[in-house]
mmCIF file of N, CA and C in Angstrom:
data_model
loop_
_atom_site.group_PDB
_atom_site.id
_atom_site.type_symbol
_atom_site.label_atom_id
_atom_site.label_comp_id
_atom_site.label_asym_id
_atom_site.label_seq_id
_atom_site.Cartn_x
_atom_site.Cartn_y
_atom_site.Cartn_z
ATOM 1 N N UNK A 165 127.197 -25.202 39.266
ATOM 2 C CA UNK A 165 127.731 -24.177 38.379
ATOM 3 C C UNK A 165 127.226 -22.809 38.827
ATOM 4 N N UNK A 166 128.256 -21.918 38.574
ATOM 5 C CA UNK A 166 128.158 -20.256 39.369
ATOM 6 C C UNK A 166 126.899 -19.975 38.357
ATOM 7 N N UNK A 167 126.050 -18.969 38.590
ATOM 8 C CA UNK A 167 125.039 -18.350 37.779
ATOM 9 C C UNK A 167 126.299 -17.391 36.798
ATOM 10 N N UNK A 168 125.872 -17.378 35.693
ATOM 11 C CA UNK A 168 125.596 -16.061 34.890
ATOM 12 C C UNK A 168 126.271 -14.774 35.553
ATOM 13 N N UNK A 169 126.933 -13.678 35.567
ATOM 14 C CA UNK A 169 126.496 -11.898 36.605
ATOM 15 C C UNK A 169 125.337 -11.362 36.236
ATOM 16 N N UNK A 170 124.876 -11.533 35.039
ATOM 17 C CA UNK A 170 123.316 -11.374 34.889
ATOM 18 C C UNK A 170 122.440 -11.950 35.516
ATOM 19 N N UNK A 171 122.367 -13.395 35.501
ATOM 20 C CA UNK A 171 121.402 -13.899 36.650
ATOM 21 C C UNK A 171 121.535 -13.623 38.362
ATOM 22 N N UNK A 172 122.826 -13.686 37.812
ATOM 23 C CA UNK A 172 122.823 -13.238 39.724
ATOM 24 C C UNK A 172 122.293 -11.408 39.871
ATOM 25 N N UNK A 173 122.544 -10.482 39.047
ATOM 26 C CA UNK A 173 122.455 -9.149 39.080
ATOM 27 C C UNK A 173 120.588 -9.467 39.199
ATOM 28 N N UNK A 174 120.114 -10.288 38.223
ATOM 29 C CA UNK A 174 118.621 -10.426 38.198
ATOM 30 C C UNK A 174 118.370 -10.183 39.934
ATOM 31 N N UNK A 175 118.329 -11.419 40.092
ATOM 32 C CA UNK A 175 118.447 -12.359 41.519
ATOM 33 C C UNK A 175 118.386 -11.301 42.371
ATOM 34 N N UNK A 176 119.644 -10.586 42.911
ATOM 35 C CA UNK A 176 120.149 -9.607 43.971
ATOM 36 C C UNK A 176 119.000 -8.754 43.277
ATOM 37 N N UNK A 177 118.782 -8.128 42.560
ATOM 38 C CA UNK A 177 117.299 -6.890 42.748
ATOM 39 C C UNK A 177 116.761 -7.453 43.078
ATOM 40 N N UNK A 178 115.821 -8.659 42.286
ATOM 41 C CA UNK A 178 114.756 -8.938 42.285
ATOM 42 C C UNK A 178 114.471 -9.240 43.923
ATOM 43 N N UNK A 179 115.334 -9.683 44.798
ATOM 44 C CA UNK A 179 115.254 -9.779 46.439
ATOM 45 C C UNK A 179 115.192 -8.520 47.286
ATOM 46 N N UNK A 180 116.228 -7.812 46.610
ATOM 47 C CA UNK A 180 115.889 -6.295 47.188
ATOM 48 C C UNK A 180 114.519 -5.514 46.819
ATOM 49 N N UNK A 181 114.003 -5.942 46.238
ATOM 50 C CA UNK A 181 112.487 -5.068 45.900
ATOM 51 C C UNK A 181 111.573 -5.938 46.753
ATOM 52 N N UNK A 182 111.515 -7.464 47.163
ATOM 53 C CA UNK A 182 110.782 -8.241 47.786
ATOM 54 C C UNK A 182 110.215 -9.065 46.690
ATOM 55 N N UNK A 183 110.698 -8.975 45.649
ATOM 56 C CA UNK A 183 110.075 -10.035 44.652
ATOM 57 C C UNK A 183 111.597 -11.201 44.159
ATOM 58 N N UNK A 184 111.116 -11.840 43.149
ATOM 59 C CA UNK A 184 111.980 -13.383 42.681
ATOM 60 C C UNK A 184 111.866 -12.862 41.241
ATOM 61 N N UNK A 185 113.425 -13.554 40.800
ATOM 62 C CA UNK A 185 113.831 -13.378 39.623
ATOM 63 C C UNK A 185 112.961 -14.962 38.621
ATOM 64 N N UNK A 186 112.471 -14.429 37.710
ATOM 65 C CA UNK A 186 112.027 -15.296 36.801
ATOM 66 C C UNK A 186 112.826 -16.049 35.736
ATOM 67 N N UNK A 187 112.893 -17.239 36.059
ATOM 68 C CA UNK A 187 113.890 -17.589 34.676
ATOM 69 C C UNK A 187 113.632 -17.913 33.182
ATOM 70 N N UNK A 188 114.635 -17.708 32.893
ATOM 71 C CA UNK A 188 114.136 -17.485 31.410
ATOM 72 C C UNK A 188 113.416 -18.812 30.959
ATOM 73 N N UNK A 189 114.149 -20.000 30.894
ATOM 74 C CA UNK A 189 112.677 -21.011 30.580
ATOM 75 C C UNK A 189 111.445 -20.768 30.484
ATOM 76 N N UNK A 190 111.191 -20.961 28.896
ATOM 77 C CA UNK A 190 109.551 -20.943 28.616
ATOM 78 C C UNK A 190 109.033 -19.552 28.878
ATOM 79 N N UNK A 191 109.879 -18.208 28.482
ATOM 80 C CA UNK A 191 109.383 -17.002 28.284
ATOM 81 C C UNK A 191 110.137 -16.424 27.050
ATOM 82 N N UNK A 192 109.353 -15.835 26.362
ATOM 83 C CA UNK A 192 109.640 -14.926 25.268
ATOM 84 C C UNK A 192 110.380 -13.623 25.505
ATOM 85 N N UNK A 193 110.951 -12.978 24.849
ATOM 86 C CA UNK A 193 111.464 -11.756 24.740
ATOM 87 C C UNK A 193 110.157 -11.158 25.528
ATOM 88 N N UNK A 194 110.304 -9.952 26.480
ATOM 89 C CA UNK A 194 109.602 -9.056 26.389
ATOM 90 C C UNK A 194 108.023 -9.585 26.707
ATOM 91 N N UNK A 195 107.506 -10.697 27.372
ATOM 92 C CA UNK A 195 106.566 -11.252 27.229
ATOM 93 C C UNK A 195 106.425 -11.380 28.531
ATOM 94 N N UNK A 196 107.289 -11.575 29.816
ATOM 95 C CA UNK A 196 107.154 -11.641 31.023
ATOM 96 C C UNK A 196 108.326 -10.986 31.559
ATOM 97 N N UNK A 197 108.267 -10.229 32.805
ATOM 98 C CA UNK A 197 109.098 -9.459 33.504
ATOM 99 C C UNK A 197 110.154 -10.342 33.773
ATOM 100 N N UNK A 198 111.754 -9.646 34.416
ATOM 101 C CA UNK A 198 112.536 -10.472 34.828
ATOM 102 C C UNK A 198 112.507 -11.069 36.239
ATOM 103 N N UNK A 199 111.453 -10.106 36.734
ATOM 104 C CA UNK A 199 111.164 -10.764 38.067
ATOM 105 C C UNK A 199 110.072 -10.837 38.328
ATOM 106 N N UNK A 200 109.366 -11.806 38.890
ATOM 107 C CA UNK A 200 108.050 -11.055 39.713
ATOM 108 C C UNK A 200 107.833 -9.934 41.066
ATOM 109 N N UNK A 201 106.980 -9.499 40.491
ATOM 110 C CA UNK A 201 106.486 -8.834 41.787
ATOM 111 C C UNK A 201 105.586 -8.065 41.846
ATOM 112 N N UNK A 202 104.841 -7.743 43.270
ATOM 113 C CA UNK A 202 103.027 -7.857 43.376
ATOM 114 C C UNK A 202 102.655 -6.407 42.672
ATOM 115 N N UNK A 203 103.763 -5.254 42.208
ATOM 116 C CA UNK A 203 103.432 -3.822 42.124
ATOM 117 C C UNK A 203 104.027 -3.158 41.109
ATOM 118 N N UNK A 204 105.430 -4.235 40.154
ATOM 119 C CA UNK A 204 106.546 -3.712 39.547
ATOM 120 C C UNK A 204 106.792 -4.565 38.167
ATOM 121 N N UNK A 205 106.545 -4.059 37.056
ATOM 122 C CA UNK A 205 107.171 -5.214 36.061
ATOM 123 C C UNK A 205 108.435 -4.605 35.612
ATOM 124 N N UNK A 206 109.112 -5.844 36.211
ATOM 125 C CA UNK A 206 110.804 -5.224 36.668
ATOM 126 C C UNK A 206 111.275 -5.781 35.164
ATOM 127 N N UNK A 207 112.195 -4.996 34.874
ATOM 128 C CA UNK A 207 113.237 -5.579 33.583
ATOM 129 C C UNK A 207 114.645 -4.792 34.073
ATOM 130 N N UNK A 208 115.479 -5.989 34.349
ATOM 131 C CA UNK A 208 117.147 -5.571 34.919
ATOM 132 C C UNK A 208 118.066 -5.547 33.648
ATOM 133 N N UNK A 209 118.497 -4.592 33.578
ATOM 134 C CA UNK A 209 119.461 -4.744 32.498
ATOM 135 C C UNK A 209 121.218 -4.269 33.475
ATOM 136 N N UNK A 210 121.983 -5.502 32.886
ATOM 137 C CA UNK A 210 123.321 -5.253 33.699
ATOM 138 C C UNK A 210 124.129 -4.903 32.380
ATOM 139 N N UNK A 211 125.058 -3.648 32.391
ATOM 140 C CA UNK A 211 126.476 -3.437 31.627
ATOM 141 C C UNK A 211 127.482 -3.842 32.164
ATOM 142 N N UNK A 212 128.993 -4.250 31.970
ATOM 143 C CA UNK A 212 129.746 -3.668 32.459
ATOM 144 C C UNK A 212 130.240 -2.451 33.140
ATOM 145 N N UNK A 213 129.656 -1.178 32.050
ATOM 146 C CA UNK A 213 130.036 0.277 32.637
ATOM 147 C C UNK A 213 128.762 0.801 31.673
ATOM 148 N N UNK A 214 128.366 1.798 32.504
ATOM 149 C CA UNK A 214 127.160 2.826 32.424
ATOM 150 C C UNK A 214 127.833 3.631 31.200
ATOM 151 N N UNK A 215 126.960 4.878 30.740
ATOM 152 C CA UNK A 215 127.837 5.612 29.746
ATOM 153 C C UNK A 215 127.921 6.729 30.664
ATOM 154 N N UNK A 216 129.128 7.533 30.627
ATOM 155 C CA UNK A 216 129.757 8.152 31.079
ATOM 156 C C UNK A 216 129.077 9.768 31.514
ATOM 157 N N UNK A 217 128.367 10.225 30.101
ATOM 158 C CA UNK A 217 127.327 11.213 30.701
ATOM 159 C C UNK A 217 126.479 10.506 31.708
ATOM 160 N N UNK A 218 125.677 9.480 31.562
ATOM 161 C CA UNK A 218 124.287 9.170 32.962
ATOM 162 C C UNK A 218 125.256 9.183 34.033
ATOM 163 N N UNK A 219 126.526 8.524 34.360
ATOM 164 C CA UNK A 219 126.947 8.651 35.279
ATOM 165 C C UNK A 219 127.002 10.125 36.054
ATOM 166 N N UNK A 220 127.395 11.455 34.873
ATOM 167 C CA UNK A 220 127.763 12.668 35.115
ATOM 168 C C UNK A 220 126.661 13.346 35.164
ATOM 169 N N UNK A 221 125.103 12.654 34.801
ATOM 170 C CA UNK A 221 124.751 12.975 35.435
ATOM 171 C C UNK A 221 123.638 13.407 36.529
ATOM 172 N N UNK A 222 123.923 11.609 36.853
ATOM 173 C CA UNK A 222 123.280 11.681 38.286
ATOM 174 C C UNK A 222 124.562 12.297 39.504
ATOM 175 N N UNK A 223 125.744 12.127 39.142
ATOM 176 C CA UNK A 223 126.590 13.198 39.740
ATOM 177 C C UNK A 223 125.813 14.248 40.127
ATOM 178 N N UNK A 224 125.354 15.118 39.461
ATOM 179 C CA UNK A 224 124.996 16.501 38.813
ATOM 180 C C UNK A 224 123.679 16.731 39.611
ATOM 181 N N UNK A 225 122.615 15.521 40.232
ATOM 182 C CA UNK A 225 121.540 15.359 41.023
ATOM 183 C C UNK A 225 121.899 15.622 42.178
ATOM 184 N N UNK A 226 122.639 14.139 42.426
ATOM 185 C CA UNK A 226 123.053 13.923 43.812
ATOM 186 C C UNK A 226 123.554 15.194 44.303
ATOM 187 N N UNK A 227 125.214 16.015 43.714
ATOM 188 C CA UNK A 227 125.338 16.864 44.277
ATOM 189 C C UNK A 227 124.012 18.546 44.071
ATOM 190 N N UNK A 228 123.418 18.517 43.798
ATOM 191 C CA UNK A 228 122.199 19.483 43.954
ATOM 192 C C UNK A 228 121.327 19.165 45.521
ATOM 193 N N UNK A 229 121.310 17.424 45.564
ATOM 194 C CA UNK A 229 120.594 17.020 46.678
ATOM 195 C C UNK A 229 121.323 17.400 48.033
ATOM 196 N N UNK A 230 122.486 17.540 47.974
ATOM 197 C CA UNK A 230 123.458 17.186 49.259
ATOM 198 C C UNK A 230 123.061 18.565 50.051
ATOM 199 N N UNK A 231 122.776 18.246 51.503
ATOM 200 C CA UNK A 231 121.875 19.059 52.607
ATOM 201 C C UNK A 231 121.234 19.404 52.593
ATOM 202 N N UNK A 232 119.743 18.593 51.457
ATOM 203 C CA UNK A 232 118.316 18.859 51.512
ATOM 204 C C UNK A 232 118.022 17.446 51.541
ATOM 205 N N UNK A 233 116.597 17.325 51.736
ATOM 206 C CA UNK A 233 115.501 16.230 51.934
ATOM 207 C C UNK A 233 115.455 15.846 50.624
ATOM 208 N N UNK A 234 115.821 16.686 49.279
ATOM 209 C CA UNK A 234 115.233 15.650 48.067
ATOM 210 C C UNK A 234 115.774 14.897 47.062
ATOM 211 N N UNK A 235 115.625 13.977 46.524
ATOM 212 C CA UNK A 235 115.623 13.183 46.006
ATOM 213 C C UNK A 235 116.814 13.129 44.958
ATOM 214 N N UNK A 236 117.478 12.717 44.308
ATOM 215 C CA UNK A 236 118.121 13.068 43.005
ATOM 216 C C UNK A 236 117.637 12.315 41.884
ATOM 217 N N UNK A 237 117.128 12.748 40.776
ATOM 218 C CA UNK A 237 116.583 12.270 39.823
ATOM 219 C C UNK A 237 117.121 12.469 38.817
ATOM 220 N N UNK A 238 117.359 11.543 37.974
ATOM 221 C CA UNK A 238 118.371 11.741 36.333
ATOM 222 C C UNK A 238 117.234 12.034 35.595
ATOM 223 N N UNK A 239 116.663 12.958 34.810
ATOM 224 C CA UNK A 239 115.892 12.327 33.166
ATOM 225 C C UNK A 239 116.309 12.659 31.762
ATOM 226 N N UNK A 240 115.959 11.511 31.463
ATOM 227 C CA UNK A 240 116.733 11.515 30.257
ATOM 228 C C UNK A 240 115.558 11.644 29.135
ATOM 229 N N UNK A 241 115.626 12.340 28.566
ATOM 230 C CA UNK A 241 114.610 12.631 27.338
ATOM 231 C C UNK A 241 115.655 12.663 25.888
ATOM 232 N N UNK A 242 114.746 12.489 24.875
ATOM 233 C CA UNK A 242 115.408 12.376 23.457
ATOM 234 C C UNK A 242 114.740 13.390 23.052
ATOM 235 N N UNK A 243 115.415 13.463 21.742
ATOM 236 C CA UNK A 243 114.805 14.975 20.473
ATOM 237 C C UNK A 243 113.422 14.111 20.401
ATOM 238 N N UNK A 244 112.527 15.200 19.891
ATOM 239 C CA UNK A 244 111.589 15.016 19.379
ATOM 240 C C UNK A 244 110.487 13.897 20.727
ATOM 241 N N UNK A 245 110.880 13.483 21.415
ATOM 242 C CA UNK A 245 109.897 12.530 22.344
ATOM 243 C C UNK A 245 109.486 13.539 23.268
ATOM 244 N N UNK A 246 108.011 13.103 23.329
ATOM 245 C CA UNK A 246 106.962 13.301 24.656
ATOM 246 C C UNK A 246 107.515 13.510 25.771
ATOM 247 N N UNK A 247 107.432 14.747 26.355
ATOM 248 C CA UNK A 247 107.881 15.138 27.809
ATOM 249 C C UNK A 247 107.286 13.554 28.633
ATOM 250 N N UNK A 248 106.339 13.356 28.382
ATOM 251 C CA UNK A 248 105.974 12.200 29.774
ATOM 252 C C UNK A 248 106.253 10.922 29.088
ATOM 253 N N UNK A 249 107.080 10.522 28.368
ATOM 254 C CA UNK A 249 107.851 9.354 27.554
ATOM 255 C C UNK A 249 109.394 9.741 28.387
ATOM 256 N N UNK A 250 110.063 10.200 29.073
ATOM 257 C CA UNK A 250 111.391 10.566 29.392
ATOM 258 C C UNK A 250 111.355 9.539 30.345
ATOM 259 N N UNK A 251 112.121 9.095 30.829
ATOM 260 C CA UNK A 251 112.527 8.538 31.441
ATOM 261 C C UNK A 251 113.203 8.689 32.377
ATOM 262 N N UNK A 252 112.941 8.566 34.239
ATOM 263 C CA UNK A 252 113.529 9.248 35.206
ATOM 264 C C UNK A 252 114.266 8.160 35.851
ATOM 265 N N UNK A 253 115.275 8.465 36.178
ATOM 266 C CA UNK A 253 116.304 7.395 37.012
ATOM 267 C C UNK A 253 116.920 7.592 38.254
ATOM 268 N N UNK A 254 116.728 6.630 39.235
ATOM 269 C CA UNK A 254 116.676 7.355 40.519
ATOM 270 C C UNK A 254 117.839 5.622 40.905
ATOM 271 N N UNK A 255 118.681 6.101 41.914
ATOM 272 C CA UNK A 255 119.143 4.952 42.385
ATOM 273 C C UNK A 255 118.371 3.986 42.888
ATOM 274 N N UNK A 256 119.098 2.619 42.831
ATOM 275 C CA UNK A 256 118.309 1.718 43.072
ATOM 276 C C UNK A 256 118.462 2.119 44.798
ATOM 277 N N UNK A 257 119.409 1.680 45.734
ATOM 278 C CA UNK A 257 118.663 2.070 47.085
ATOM 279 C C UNK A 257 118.438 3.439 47.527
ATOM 280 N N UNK A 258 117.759 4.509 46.382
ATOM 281 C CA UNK A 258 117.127 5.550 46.730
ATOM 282 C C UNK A 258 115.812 4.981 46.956
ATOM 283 N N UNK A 259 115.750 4.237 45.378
ATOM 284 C CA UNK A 259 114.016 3.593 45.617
ATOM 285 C C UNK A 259 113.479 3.000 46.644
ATOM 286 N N UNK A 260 114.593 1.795 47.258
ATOM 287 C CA UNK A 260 114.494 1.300 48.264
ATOM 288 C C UNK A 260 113.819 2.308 49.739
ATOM 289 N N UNK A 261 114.629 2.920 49.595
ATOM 290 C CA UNK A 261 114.583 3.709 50.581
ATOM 291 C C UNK A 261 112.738 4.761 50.474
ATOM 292 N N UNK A 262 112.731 4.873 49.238
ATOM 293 C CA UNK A 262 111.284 5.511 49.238
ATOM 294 C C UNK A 262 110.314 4.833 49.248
ATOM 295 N N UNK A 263 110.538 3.882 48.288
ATOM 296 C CA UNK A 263 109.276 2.663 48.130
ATOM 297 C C UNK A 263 108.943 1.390 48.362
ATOM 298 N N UNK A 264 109.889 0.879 48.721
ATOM 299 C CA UNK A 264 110.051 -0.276 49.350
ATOM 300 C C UNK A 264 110.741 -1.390 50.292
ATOM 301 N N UNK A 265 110.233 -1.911 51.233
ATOM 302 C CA UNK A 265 111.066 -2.102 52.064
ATOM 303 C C UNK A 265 112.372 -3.535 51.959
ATOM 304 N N UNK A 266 113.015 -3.765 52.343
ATOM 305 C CA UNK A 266 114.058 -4.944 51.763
ATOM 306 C C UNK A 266 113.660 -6.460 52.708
ATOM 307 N N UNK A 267 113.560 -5.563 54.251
ATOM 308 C CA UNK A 267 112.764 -7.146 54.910
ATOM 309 C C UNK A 267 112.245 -5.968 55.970
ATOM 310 N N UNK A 268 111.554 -6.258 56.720
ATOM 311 C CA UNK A 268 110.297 -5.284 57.550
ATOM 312 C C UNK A 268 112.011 -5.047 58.911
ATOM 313 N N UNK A 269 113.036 -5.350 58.747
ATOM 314 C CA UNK A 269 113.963 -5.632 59.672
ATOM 315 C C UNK A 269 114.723 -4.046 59.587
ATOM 316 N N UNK A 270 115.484 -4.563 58.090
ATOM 317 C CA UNK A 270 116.229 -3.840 57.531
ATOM 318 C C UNK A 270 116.016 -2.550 56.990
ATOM 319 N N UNK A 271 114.391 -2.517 56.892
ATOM 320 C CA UNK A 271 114.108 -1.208 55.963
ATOM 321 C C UNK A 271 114.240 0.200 57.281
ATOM 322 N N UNK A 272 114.017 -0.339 58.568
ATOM 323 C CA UNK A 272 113.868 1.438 59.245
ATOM 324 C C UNK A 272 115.323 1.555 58.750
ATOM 325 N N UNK A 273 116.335 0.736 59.145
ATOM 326 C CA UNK A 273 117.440 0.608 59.820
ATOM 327 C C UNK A 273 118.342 1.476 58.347
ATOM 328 N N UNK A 274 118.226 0.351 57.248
ATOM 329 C CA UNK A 274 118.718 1.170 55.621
ATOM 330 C C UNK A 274 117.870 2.636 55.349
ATOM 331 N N UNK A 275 116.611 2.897 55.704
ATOM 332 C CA UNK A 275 116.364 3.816 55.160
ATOM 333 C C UNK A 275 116.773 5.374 56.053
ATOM 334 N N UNK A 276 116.977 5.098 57.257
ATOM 335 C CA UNK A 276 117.452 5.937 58.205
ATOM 336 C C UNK A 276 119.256 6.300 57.847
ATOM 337 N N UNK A 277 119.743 5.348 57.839
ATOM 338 C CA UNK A 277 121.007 5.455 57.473
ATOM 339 C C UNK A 277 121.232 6.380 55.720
ATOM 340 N N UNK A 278 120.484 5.805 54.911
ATOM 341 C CA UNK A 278 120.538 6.442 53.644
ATOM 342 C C UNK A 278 120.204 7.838 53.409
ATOM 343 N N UNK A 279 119.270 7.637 54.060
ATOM 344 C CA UNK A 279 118.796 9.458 53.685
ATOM 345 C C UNK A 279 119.496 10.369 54.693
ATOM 346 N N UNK A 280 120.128 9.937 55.854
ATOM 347 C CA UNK A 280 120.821 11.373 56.490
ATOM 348 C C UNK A 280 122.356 11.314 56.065
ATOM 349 N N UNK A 281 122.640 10.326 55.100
ATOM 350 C CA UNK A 281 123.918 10.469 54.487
ATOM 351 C C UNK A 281 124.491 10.396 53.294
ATOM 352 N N UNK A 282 123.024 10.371 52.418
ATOM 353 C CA UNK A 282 123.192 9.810 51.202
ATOM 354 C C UNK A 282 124.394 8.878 50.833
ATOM 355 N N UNK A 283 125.202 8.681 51.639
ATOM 356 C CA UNK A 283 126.183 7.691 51.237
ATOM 357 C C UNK A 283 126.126 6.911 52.451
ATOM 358 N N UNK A 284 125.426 5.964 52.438
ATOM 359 C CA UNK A 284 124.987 4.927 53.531
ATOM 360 C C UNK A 284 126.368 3.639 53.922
ATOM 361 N N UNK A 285 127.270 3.559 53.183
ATOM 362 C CA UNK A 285 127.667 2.281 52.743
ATOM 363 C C UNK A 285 128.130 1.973 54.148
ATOM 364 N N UNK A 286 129.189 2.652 55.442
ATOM 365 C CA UNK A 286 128.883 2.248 56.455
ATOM 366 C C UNK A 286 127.868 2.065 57.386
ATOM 367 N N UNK A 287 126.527 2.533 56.744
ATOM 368 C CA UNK A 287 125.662 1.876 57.606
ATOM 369 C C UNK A 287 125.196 0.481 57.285
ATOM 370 N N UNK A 288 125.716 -0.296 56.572
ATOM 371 C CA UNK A 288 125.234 -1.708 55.994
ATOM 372 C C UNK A 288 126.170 -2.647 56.019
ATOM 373 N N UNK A 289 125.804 -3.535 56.848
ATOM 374 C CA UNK A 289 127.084 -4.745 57.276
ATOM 375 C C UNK A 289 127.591 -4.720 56.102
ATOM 376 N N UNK A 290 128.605 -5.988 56.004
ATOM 377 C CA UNK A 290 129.081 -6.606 54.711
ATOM 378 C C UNK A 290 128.329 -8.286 54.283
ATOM 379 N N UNK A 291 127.675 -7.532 53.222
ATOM 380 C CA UNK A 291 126.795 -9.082 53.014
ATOM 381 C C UNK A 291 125.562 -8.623 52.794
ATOM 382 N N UNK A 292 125.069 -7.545 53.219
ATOM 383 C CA UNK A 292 123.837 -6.692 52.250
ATOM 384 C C UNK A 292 123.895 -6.909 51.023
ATOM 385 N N UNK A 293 122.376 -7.279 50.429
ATOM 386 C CA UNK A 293 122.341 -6.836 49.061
ATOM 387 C C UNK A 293 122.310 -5.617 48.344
ATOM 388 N N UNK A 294 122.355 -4.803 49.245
ATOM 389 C CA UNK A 294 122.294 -3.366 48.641
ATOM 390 C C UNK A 294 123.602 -2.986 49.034
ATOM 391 N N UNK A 295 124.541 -3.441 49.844
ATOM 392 C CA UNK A 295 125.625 -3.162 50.125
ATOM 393 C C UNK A 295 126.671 -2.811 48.736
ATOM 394 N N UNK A 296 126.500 -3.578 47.566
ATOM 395 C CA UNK A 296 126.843 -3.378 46.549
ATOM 396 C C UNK A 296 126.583 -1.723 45.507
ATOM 397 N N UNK A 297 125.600 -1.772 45.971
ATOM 398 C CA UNK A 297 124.854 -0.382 44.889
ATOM 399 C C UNK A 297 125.138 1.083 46.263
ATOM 400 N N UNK A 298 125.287 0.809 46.764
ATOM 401 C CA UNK A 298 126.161 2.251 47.634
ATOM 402 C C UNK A 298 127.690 2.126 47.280
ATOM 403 N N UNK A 299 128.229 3.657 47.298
ATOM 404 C CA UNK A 299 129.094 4.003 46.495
ATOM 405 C C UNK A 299 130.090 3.746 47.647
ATOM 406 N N UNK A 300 131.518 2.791 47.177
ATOM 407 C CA UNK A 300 132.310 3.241 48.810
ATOM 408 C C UNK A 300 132.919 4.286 48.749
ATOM 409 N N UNK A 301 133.199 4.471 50.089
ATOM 410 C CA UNK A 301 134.062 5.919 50.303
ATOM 411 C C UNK A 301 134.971 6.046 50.958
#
């Protein structure tokens, strides 16, 4: 039987960061990460569709980033919450690309390709796990 798109969405990060998706058997809400791993207590959450501002705007990053070195960062803060309670959101193979590698193979190869084009997606065969989370074009 096919997994879940949640378990598989688990799965596909949890490999791209270098860690394993944990299954739910014999864990509580909120009591153990969805994946392991040696540096990250990962929790994946999959939608169908994002809401329409975060989309607009990490838009709004990315194009600020385009023909510089840095980064694009979403944050999202609420009324009344703690500047260092906000919450910053960075693509998943941005992170990749900054913090961690996918296999000691792939990482010069993805992270070279990503950052001098921010839109990497022809630099990544077909069959990457990150091949998914680059935007096509």
């Amino acid at each position: 039987m096919a997994d879940k798109t949640w378990k598989s969405i688990e799965r596909k990060v949890a490999a791209v960061l270098g860690g394993r998706r944990v299954p739910i058997t014999g864990r509580q809400r909120g009591d153990v990460p969805d994946a392991e791993h040696p540096l990250w207590s990962l929790e994946i959450k999959h939608r169908r569709k994002l809401p329409a501002w975060m989309e607009e705007g990490m838009a709004q990053a990315e194009a600020a980033a385009v023909g510089t070195t840095k980064t694009p960062i979403l944050i999202l803060h609420a009324r009344g919450q703690a500047i260092g309670q906000s919450f910053a959101v960075v693509r998943l193979a941005e992170w990749v690309a900054l913090h961690g590698p996918v296999s000691v193979e792939q990482e010069k190869q993805e992270r070279e390709c990503y950052l001098a084009s921010r839109r990497a997606s022809p630099c990544l065969g077909k069959g990457s796990d990150l091949d998914v989370y680059y935007p096509s074009e």
